[in-house]
Short mmCIF file of C-alpha atoms in Angstrom, two decimals:
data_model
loop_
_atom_site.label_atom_id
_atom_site.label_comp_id
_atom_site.label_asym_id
_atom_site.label_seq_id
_atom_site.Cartn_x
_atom_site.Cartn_y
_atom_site.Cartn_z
CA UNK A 1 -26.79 11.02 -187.42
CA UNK A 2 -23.54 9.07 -187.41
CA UNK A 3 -24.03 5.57 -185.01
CA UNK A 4 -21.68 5.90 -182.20
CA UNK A 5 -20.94 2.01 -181.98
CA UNK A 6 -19.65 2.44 -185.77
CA UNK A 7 -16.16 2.71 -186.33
CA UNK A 8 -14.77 5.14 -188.57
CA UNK A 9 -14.05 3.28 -191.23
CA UNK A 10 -10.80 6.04 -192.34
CA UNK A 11 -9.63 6.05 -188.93
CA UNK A 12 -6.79 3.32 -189.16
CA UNK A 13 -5.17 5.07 -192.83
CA UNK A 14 -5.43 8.37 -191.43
CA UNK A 15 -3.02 7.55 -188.26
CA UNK A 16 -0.54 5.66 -190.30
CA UNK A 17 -0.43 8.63 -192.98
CA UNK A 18 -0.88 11.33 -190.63
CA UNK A 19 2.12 9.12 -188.60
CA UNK A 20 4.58 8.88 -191.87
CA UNK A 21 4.01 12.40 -192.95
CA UNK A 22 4.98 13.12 -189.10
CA UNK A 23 8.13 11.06 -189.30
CA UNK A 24 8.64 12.30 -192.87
CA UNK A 25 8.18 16.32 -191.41
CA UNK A 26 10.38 15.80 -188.78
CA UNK A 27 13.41 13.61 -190.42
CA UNK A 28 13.54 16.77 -192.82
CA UNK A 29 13.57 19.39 -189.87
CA UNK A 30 16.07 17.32 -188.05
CA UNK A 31 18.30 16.88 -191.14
CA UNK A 32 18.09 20.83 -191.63
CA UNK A 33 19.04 21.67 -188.43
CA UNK A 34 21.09 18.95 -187.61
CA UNK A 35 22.91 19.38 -191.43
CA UNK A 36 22.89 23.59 -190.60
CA UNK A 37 24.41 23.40 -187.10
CA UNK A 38 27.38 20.68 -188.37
CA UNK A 39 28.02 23.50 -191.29
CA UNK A 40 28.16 26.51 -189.05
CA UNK A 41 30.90 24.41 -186.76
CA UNK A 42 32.67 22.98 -188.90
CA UNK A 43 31.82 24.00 -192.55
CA UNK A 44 31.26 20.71 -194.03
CA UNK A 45 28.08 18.61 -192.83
CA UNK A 46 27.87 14.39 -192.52
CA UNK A 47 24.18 14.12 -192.34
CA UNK A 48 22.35 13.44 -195.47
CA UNK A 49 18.92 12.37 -195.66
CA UNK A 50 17.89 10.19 -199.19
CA UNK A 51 21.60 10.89 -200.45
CA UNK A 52 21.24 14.92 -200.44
CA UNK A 53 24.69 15.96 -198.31
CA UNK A 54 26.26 12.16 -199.43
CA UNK A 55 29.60 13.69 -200.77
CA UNK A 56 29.67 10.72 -202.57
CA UNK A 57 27.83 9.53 -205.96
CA UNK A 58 26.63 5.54 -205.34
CA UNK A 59 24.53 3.39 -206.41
CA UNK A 60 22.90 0.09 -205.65
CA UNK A 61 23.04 -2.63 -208.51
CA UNK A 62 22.36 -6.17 -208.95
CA UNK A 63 25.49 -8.14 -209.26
CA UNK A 64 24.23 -9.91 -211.88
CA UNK A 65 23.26 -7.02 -213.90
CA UNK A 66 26.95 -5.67 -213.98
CA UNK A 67 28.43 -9.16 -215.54
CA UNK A 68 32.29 -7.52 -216.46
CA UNK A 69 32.33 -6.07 -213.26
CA UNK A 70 31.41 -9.68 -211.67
CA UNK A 71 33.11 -12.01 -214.33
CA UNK A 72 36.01 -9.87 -215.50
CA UNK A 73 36.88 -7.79 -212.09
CA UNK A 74 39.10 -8.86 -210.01
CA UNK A 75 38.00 -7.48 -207.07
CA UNK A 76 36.76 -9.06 -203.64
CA UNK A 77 33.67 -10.04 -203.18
CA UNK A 78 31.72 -8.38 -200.10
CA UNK A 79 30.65 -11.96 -198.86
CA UNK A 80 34.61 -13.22 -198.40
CA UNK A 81 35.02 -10.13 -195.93
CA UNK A 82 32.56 -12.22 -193.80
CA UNK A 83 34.54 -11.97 -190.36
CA UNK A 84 34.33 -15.96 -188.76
CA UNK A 85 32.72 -17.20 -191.87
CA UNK A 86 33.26 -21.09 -191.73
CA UNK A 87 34.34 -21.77 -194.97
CA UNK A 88 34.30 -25.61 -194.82
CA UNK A 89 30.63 -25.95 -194.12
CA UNK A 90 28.93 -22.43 -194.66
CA UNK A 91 29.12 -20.22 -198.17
CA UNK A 92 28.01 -16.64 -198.30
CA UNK A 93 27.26 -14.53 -201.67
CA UNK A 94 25.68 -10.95 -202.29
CA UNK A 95 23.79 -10.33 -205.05
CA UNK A 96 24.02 -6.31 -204.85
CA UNK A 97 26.99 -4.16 -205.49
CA UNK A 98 27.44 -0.53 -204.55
CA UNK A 99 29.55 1.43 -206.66
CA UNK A 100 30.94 4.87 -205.82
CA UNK A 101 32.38 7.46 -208.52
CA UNK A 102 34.99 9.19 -206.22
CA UNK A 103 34.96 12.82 -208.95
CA UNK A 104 31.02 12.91 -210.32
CA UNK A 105 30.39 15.33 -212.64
CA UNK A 106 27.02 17.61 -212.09
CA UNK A 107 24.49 14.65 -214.31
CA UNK A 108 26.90 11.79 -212.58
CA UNK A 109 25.78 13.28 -209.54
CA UNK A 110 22.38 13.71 -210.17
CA UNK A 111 21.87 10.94 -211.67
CA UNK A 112 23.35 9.02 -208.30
CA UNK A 113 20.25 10.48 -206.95
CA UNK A 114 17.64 10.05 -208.93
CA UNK A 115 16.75 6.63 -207.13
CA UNK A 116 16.52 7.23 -203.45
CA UNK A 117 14.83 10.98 -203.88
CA UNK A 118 12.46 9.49 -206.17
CA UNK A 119 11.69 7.04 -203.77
CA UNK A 120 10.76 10.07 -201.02
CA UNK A 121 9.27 11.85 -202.88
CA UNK A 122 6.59 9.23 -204.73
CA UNK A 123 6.12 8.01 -200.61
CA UNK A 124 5.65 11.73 -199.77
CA UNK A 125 3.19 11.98 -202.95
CA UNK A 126 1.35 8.63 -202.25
CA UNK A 127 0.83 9.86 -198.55
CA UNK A 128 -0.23 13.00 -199.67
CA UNK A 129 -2.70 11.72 -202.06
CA UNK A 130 -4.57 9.46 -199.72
CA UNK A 131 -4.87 12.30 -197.55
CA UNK A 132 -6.25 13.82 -199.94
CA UNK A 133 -9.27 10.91 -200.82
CA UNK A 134 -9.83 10.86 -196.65
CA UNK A 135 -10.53 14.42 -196.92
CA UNK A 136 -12.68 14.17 -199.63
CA UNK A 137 -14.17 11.38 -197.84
CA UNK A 138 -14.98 13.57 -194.95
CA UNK A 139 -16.02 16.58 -196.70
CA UNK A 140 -18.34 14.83 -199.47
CA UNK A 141 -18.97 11.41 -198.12
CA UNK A 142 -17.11 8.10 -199.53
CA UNK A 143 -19.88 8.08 -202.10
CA UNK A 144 -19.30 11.01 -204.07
CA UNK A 145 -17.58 11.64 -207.43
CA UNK A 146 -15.12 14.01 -205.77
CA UNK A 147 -13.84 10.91 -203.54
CA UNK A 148 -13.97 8.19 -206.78
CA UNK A 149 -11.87 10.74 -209.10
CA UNK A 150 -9.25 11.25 -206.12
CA UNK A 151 -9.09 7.45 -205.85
CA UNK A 152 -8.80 6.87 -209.55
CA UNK A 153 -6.08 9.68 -209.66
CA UNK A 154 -3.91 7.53 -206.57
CA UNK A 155 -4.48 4.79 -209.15
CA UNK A 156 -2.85 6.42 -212.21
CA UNK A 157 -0.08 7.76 -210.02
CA UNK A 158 0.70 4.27 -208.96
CA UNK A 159 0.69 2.43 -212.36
CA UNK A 160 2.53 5.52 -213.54
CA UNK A 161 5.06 5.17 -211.03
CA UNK A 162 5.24 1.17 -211.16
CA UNK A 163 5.73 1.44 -214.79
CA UNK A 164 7.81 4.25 -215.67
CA UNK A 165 9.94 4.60 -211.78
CA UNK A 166 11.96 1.32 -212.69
CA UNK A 167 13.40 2.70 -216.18
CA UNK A 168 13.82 6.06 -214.99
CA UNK A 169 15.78 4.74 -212.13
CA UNK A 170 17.72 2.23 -214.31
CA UNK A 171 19.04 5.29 -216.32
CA UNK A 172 20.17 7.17 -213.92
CA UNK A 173 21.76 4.37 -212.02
CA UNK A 174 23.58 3.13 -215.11
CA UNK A 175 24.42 6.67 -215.63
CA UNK A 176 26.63 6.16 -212.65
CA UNK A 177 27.80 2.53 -213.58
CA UNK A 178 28.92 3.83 -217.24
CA UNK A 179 31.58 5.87 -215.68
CA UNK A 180 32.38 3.93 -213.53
CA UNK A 181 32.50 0.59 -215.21
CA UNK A 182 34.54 0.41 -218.91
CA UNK A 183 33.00 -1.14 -221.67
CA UNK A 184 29.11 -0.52 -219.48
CA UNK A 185 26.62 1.70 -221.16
CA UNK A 186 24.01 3.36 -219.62
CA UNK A 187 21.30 1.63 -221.47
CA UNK A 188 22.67 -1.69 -220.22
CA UNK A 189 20.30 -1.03 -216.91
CA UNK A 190 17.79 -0.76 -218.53
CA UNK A 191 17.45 -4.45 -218.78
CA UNK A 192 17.29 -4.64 -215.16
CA UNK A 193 14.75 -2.43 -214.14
CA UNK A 194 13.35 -3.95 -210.64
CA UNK A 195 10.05 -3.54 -211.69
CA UNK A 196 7.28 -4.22 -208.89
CA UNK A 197 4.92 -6.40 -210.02
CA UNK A 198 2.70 -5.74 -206.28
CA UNK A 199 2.65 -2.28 -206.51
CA UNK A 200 1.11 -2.37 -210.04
CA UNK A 201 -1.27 -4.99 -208.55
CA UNK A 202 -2.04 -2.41 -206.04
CA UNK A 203 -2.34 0.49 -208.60
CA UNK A 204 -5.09 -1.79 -210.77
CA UNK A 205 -7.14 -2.65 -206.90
CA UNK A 206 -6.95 1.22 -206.60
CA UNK A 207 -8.17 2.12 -210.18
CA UNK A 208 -10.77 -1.23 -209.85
CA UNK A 209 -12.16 0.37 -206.57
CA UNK A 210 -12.32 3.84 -207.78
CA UNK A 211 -14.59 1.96 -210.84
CA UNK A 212 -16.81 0.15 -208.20
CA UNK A 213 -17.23 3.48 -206.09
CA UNK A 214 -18.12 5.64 -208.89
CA UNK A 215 -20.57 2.96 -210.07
CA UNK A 216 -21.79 2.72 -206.47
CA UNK A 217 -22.63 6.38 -205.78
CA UNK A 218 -26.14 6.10 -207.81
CA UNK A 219 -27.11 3.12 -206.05
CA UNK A 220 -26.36 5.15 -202.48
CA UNK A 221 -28.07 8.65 -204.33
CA UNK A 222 -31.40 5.65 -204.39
CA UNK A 223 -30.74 4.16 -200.88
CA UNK A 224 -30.68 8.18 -199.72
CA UNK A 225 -33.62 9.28 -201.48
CA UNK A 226 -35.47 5.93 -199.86
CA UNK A 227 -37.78 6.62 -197.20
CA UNK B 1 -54.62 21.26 -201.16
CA UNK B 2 -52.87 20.18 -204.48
CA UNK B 3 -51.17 16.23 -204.06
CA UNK B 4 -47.52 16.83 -204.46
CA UNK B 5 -46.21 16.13 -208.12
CA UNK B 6 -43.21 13.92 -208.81
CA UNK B 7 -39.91 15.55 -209.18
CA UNK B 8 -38.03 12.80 -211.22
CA UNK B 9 -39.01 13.14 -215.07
CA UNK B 10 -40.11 9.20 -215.21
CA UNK B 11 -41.81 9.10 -211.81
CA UNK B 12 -45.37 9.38 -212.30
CA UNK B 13 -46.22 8.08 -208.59
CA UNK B 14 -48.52 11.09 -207.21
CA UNK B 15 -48.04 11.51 -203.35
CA UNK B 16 -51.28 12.44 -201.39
CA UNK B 17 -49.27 12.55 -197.86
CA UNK B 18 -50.61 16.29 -197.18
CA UNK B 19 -54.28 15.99 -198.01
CA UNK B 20 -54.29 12.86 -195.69
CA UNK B 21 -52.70 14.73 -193.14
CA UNK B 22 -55.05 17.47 -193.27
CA UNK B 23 -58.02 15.56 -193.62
CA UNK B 24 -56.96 13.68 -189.64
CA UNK B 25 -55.92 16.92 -188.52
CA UNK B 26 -52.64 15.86 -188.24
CA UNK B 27 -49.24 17.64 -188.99
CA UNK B 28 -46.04 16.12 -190.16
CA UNK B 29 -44.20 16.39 -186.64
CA UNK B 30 -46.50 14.57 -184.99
CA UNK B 31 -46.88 11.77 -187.72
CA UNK B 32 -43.12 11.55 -187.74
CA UNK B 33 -43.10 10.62 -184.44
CA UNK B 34 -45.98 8.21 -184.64
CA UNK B 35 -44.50 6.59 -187.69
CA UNK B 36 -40.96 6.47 -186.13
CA UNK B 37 -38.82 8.00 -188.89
CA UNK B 38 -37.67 11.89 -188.86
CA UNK B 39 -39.43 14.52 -190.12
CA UNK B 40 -36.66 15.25 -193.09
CA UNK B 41 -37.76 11.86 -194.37
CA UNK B 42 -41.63 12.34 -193.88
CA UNK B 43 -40.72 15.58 -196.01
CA UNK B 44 -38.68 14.02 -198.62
CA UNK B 45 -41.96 11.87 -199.56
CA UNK B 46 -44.54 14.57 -198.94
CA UNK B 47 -42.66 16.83 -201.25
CA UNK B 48 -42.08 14.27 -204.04
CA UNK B 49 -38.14 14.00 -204.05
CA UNK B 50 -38.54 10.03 -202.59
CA UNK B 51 -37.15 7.86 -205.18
CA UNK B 52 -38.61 5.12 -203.37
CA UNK B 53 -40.83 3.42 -200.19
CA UNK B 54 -40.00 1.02 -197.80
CA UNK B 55 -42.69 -1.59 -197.13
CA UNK B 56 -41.97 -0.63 -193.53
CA UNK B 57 -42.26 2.45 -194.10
CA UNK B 58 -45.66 2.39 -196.13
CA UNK B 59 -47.10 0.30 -193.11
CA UNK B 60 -46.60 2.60 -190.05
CA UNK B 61 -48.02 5.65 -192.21
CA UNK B 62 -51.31 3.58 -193.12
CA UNK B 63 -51.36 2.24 -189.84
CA UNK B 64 -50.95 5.57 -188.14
CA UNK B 65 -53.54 7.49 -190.53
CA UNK B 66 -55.53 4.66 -190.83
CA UNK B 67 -55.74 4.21 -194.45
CA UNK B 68 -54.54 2.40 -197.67
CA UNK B 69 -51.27 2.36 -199.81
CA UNK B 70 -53.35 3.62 -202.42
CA UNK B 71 -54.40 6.30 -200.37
CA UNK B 72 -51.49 7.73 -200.43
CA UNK B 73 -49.53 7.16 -203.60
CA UNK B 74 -51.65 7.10 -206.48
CA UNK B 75 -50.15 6.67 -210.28
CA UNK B 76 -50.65 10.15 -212.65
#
Protein backbone atom coordinates (compact mmCIF):
# COMPACT_ATOMS: atom_id res chain seq x y z
CA UNK A 1 0.00 0.00 0.00
CA UNK A 2 1.35 3.28 -1.32
CA UNK A 3 2.26 5.85 1.97
CA UNK A 4 0.03 8.77 1.65
CA UNK A 5 2.70 11.31 3.12
CA UNK A 6 4.97 10.13 0.01
CA UNK A 7 5.09 12.22 -2.85
CA UNK A 8 4.84 10.90 -6.18
CA UNK A 9 8.00 11.00 -7.19
CA UNK A 10 6.69 11.42 -11.38
CA UNK A 11 4.32 13.94 -10.40
CA UNK A 12 6.41 17.20 -11.19
CA UNK A 13 7.63 15.67 -15.11
CA UNK A 14 4.28 14.56 -15.78
CA UNK A 15 2.65 18.27 -15.40
CA UNK A 16 5.38 19.95 -17.30
CA UNK A 17 5.05 17.23 -20.22
CA UNK A 18 1.49 16.76 -19.96
CA UNK A 19 1.65 21.00 -19.92
CA UNK A 20 4.02 21.25 -23.26
CA UNK A 21 2.22 18.57 -25.12
CA UNK A 22 -0.97 20.83 -24.11
CA UNK A 23 0.60 24.00 -25.43
CA UNK A 24 2.15 21.96 -28.27
CA UNK A 25 -1.77 20.40 -29.11
CA UNK A 26 -3.24 23.53 -29.01
CA UNK A 27 -0.58 25.96 -30.94
CA UNK A 28 -1.23 23.30 -33.83
CA UNK A 29 -5.16 23.51 -33.55
CA UNK A 30 -4.96 27.22 -33.34
CA UNK A 31 -2.56 27.49 -36.32
CA UNK A 32 -5.08 25.16 -38.33
CA UNK A 33 -7.91 27.02 -37.70
CA UNK A 34 -6.54 30.22 -37.40
CA UNK A 35 -4.26 29.41 -40.90
CA UNK A 36 -7.88 27.75 -42.47
CA UNK A 37 -10.18 30.67 -41.60
CA UNK A 38 -7.39 33.49 -43.03
CA UNK A 39 -7.44 31.11 -46.38
CA UNK A 40 -11.17 30.85 -46.75
CA UNK A 41 -11.27 34.98 -46.44
CA UNK A 42 -8.80 35.88 -48.12
CA UNK A 43 -7.01 32.95 -49.94
CA UNK A 44 -3.60 33.42 -48.75
CA UNK A 45 -2.84 32.78 -44.88
CA UNK A 46 0.02 34.86 -42.54
CA UNK A 47 0.16 32.44 -39.74
CA UNK A 48 2.84 29.90 -39.78
CA UNK A 49 3.82 27.89 -36.96
CA UNK A 50 7.84 26.46 -37.06
CA UNK A 51 8.13 28.14 -40.66
CA UNK A 52 5.21 25.91 -42.35
CA UNK A 53 2.92 28.92 -44.13
CA UNK A 54 6.42 31.35 -43.99
CA UNK A 55 6.17 32.32 -47.77
CA UNK A 56 9.56 32.93 -47.34
CA UNK A 57 12.79 30.51 -47.27
CA UNK A 58 15.28 31.92 -44.19
CA UNK A 59 17.62 30.94 -42.25
CA UNK A 60 19.52 31.78 -39.11
CA UNK A 61 23.46 31.78 -39.41
CA UNK A 62 26.35 32.81 -37.47
CA UNK A 63 27.93 35.86 -38.88
CA UNK A 64 31.04 34.52 -38.52
CA UNK A 65 30.35 31.40 -40.30
CA UNK A 66 29.35 33.34 -43.57
CA UNK A 67 32.93 35.32 -43.75
CA UNK A 68 32.30 36.82 -47.73
CA UNK A 69 29.04 37.74 -46.76
CA UNK A 70 30.60 39.65 -43.54
CA UNK A 71 34.08 40.67 -45.01
CA UNK A 72 33.28 41.11 -48.69
CA UNK A 73 29.41 42.41 -48.51
CA UNK A 74 28.72 45.56 -48.44
CA UNK A 75 25.71 45.57 -46.78
CA UNK A 76 24.52 47.16 -43.34
CA UNK A 77 24.98 45.67 -40.46
CA UNK A 78 21.69 45.00 -38.27
CA UNK A 79 23.46 46.60 -35.15
CA UNK A 80 23.98 50.29 -37.07
CA UNK A 81 20.04 50.30 -37.53
CA UNK A 82 20.14 50.63 -33.69
CA UNK A 83 17.56 53.64 -33.37
CA UNK A 84 19.36 56.24 -30.46
CA UNK A 85 22.43 54.15 -30.38
CA UNK A 86 25.14 56.51 -28.81
CA UNK A 87 27.85 56.00 -30.96
CA UNK A 88 30.53 57.92 -29.00
CA UNK A 89 30.37 55.83 -25.89
CA UNK A 90 28.22 52.61 -26.69
CA UNK A 91 29.01 49.91 -29.73
CA UNK A 92 26.52 47.30 -30.75
CA UNK A 93 27.32 44.04 -33.03
CA UNK A 94 25.19 40.85 -33.97
CA UNK A 95 26.66 37.82 -34.41
CA UNK A 96 23.60 36.11 -36.39
CA UNK A 97 22.42 36.86 -39.85
CA UNK A 98 19.14 35.87 -41.41
CA UNK A 99 19.12 35.37 -44.95
CA UNK A 100 16.01 35.09 -47.13
CA UNK A 101 15.96 33.50 -50.81
CA UNK A 102 13.08 35.67 -52.25
CA UNK A 103 12.31 32.50 -55.42
CA UNK A 104 13.27 28.95 -53.43
CA UNK A 105 13.12 26.16 -55.39
CA UNK A 106 11.15 22.90 -53.83
CA UNK A 107 14.87 21.44 -51.81
CA UNK A 108 15.71 25.43 -51.21
CA UNK A 109 12.56 25.42 -49.53
CA UNK A 110 12.75 22.46 -47.69
CA UNK A 111 15.80 22.71 -46.79
CA UNK A 112 14.85 26.39 -45.13
CA UNK A 113 12.92 24.13 -42.95
CA UNK A 114 14.64 21.49 -41.97
CA UNK A 115 15.91 23.43 -38.75
CA UNK A 116 12.95 24.81 -36.93
CA UNK A 117 10.55 21.55 -37.77
CA UNK A 118 13.26 19.44 -36.61
CA UNK A 119 13.40 21.29 -33.63
CA UNK A 120 9.33 20.51 -32.98
CA UNK A 121 9.33 17.65 -33.78
CA UNK A 122 12.56 16.09 -31.62
CA UNK A 123 10.63 18.41 -28.54
CA UNK A 124 7.36 16.67 -29.55
CA UNK A 125 9.41 13.21 -29.63
CA UNK A 126 11.39 13.88 -26.36
CA UNK A 127 7.97 14.75 -24.64
CA UNK A 128 6.47 11.89 -25.99
CA UNK A 129 9.10 9.57 -24.92
CA UNK A 130 9.17 10.51 -21.28
CA UNK A 131 5.62 9.98 -21.30
CA UNK A 132 6.18 7.06 -22.32
CA UNK A 133 8.96 5.89 -19.27
CA UNK A 134 6.14 7.59 -16.65
CA UNK A 135 3.75 5.21 -18.03
CA UNK A 136 5.84 2.45 -17.83
CA UNK A 137 6.66 3.65 -14.50
CA UNK A 138 3.10 3.44 -13.46
CA UNK A 139 2.14 0.34 -15.10
CA UNK A 140 5.35 -1.85 -14.10
CA UNK A 141 6.92 0.06 -11.31
CA UNK A 142 10.26 2.31 -11.75
CA UNK A 143 12.10 -0.95 -11.16
CA UNK A 144 11.31 -2.95 -14.02
CA UNK A 145 13.12 -3.70 -17.30
CA UNK A 146 10.22 -2.28 -19.30
CA UNK A 147 10.91 1.27 -17.52
CA UNK A 148 15.12 0.89 -17.83
CA UNK A 149 14.82 -0.02 -21.75
CA UNK A 150 12.36 3.09 -22.25
CA UNK A 151 14.92 5.21 -20.39
CA UNK A 152 17.88 3.85 -22.26
CA UNK A 153 15.87 4.36 -25.58
CA UNK A 154 15.26 8.51 -24.43
CA UNK A 155 19.04 8.16 -24.08
CA UNK A 156 19.92 6.99 -27.62
CA UNK A 157 17.39 9.41 -29.04
CA UNK A 158 19.19 12.21 -27.35
CA UNK A 159 22.86 11.41 -28.25
CA UNK A 160 21.39 10.62 -31.65
CA UNK A 161 19.87 13.85 -31.93
CA UNK A 162 22.86 15.87 -30.19
CA UNK A 163 25.15 14.28 -32.58
CA UNK A 164 23.67 13.95 -35.86
CA UNK A 165 20.71 17.24 -35.46
CA UNK A 166 23.67 19.85 -35.77
CA UNK A 167 25.04 18.45 -39.29
CA UNK A 168 21.78 17.70 -40.58
CA UNK A 169 20.73 21.17 -39.80
CA UNK A 170 24.02 22.70 -41.10
CA UNK A 171 23.15 21.14 -44.56
CA UNK A 172 20.12 22.22 -44.98
CA UNK A 173 20.81 25.68 -43.74
CA UNK A 174 23.80 26.05 -46.06
CA UNK A 175 21.58 24.65 -48.62
CA UNK A 176 19.86 27.97 -48.35
CA UNK A 177 23.11 30.12 -47.90
CA UNK A 178 24.65 28.46 -51.25
CA UNK A 179 22.05 30.14 -53.27
CA UNK A 180 21.97 32.73 -51.76
CA UNK A 181 25.54 33.62 -51.12
CA UNK A 182 28.19 33.32 -54.42
CA UNK A 183 31.23 31.60 -54.05
CA UNK A 184 29.35 29.61 -50.47
CA UNK A 185 28.94 25.90 -50.69
CA UNK A 186 26.73 23.99 -48.85
CA UNK A 187 29.31 21.98 -47.09
CA UNK A 188 30.83 25.21 -45.80
CA UNK A 189 28.13 24.85 -42.71
CA UNK A 190 29.09 22.12 -41.93
CA UNK A 191 31.95 23.56 -40.05
CA UNK A 192 29.60 25.34 -37.93
CA UNK A 193 27.34 22.95 -36.69
CA UNK A 194 26.07 24.44 -33.13
CA UNK A 195 26.56 21.36 -31.57
CA UNK A 196 25.18 21.11 -27.83
CA UNK A 197 27.59 19.93 -25.72
CA UNK A 198 24.57 19.89 -22.51
CA UNK A 199 22.22 18.04 -24.27
CA UNK A 200 24.74 15.22 -25.01
CA UNK A 201 25.67 15.55 -21.29
CA UNK A 202 22.08 14.98 -20.67
CA UNK A 203 21.74 12.07 -23.21
CA UNK A 204 24.94 10.14 -21.34
CA UNK A 205 22.94 11.03 -17.45
CA UNK A 206 19.93 9.42 -19.28
CA UNK A 207 21.76 6.31 -20.75
CA UNK A 208 24.01 6.27 -17.15
CA UNK A 209 20.62 6.13 -15.22
CA UNK A 210 18.93 3.71 -17.42
CA UNK A 211 22.44 1.48 -16.54
CA UNK A 212 21.99 2.10 -12.72
CA UNK A 213 18.13 1.22 -12.91
CA UNK A 214 18.50 -1.88 -14.81
CA UNK A 215 21.30 -2.90 -12.42
CA UNK A 216 19.03 -1.86 -9.56
CA UNK A 217 15.91 -3.91 -10.37
CA UNK A 218 17.57 -7.29 -8.85
CA UNK A 219 18.55 -5.64 -5.80
CA UNK A 220 14.60 -4.32 -5.42
CA UNK A 221 13.37 -8.19 -6.89
CA UNK A 222 15.65 -9.12 -3.15
CA UNK A 223 14.31 -6.17 -1.04
CA UNK A 224 10.59 -7.52 -2.40
CA UNK A 225 11.06 -11.04 -1.81
CA UNK A 226 12.42 -9.91 1.95
CA UNK A 227 10.12 -10.57 4.65
CA UNK B 1 2.53 -31.76 7.28
CA UNK B 2 5.57 -31.64 4.83
CA UNK B 3 8.11 -28.28 5.76
CA UNK B 4 7.88 -26.16 2.71
CA UNK B 5 10.89 -26.71 0.19
CA UNK B 6 12.91 -23.82 -1.20
CA UNK B 7 11.92 -22.45 -4.49
CA UNK B 8 15.28 -20.77 -5.56
CA UNK B 9 17.70 -23.56 -7.07
CA UNK B 10 20.68 -22.49 -4.48
CA UNK B 11 18.44 -21.96 -1.45
CA UNK B 12 18.64 -24.88 0.65
CA UNK B 13 17.05 -23.00 3.83
CA UNK B 14 13.96 -25.43 4.72
CA UNK B 15 11.00 -23.37 6.22
CA UNK B 16 9.04 -25.16 9.07
CA UNK B 17 6.49 -22.02 9.47
CA UNK B 18 3.33 -24.47 8.97
CA UNK B 19 4.20 -27.36 11.25
CA UNK B 20 4.88 -24.68 13.99
CA UNK B 21 1.73 -23.19 13.32
CA UNK B 22 -0.12 -26.27 13.57
CA UNK B 23 1.56 -27.64 16.39
CA UNK B 24 0.17 -23.96 18.65
CA UNK B 25 -2.97 -24.26 16.96
CA UNK B 26 -2.46 -21.26 15.32
CA UNK B 27 -3.31 -20.07 11.69
CA UNK B 28 -1.45 -17.62 9.56
CA UNK B 29 -4.10 -14.68 10.00
CA UNK B 30 -3.87 -14.62 13.37
CA UNK B 31 0.05 -14.87 13.54
CA UNK B 32 0.15 -12.09 11.00
CA UNK B 33 -1.44 -9.97 13.18
CA UNK B 34 0.50 -10.95 16.24
CA UNK B 35 3.75 -10.62 14.39
CA UNK B 36 2.69 -7.25 12.79
CA UNK B 37 3.44 -7.84 9.10
CA UNK B 38 0.57 -8.92 6.43
CA UNK B 39 -0.44 -12.10 5.74
CA UNK B 40 1.02 -11.95 1.88
CA UNK B 41 4.38 -11.71 3.61
CA UNK B 42 3.76 -14.47 6.34
CA UNK B 43 2.85 -16.48 3.02
CA UNK B 44 5.74 -15.55 0.96
CA UNK B 45 8.02 -17.31 3.79
CA UNK B 46 5.67 -20.17 4.63
CA UNK B 47 5.59 -21.09 1.00
CA UNK B 48 9.35 -20.81 0.36
CA UNK B 49 9.48 -17.87 -2.27
CA UNK B 50 11.37 -15.48 0.69
CA UNK B 51 14.70 -14.71 -0.61
CA UNK B 52 15.47 -13.50 2.69
CA UNK B 53 14.57 -12.68 6.74
CA UNK B 54 14.65 -9.71 8.58
CA UNK B 55 16.14 -10.02 12.07
CA UNK B 56 12.95 -8.18 13.00
CA UNK B 57 11.11 -10.18 11.42
CA UNK B 58 12.61 -13.60 12.75
CA UNK B 59 12.09 -12.09 16.36
CA UNK B 60 8.30 -11.34 16.52
CA UNK B 61 7.59 -14.92 14.91
CA UNK B 62 9.79 -16.71 17.72
CA UNK B 63 8.50 -14.45 20.14
CA UNK B 64 4.92 -14.95 19.15
CA UNK B 65 5.21 -18.93 18.77
CA UNK B 66 7.51 -19.11 21.37
CA UNK B 67 10.33 -20.85 19.82
CA UNK B 68 13.83 -20.71 18.15
CA UNK B 69 15.27 -19.42 14.75
CA UNK B 70 16.19 -22.83 14.22
CA UNK B 71 12.85 -23.87 14.75
CA UNK B 72 11.80 -22.52 11.99
CA UNK B 73 14.36 -22.43 9.22
CA UNK B 74 16.42 -25.34 9.21
CA UNK B 75 19.32 -25.96 6.36
CA UNK B 76 18.42 -29.21 3.78
Amino acid sequence: MPNPRMRDPFAPIEVAVTSLLGIFGLSIVGFVLLAGFQFALNGHTQVSFATVGDPSSCVVTDAGSVPRFIVGGSGVRPSEGIEGLRRSTASADTDEWRICLTDANGLQWAAARVEPIGNVASLLVTLLLIRGIIRAARQSGLFAYATARRLRRLGWFLLLLAALGPFLAAAARGTVIAAAVRGESWTDQLAHPHLSTSLVCVALGVLTFARILRLAIPLQEEVDATV
Amino acid sequence: MTPTTPSQPDNRVVVHLDKLLLARGMTLTELADRVGITVVNLSILKNGRAKAVRFNTLTAICEVLDCQPGDILTVE
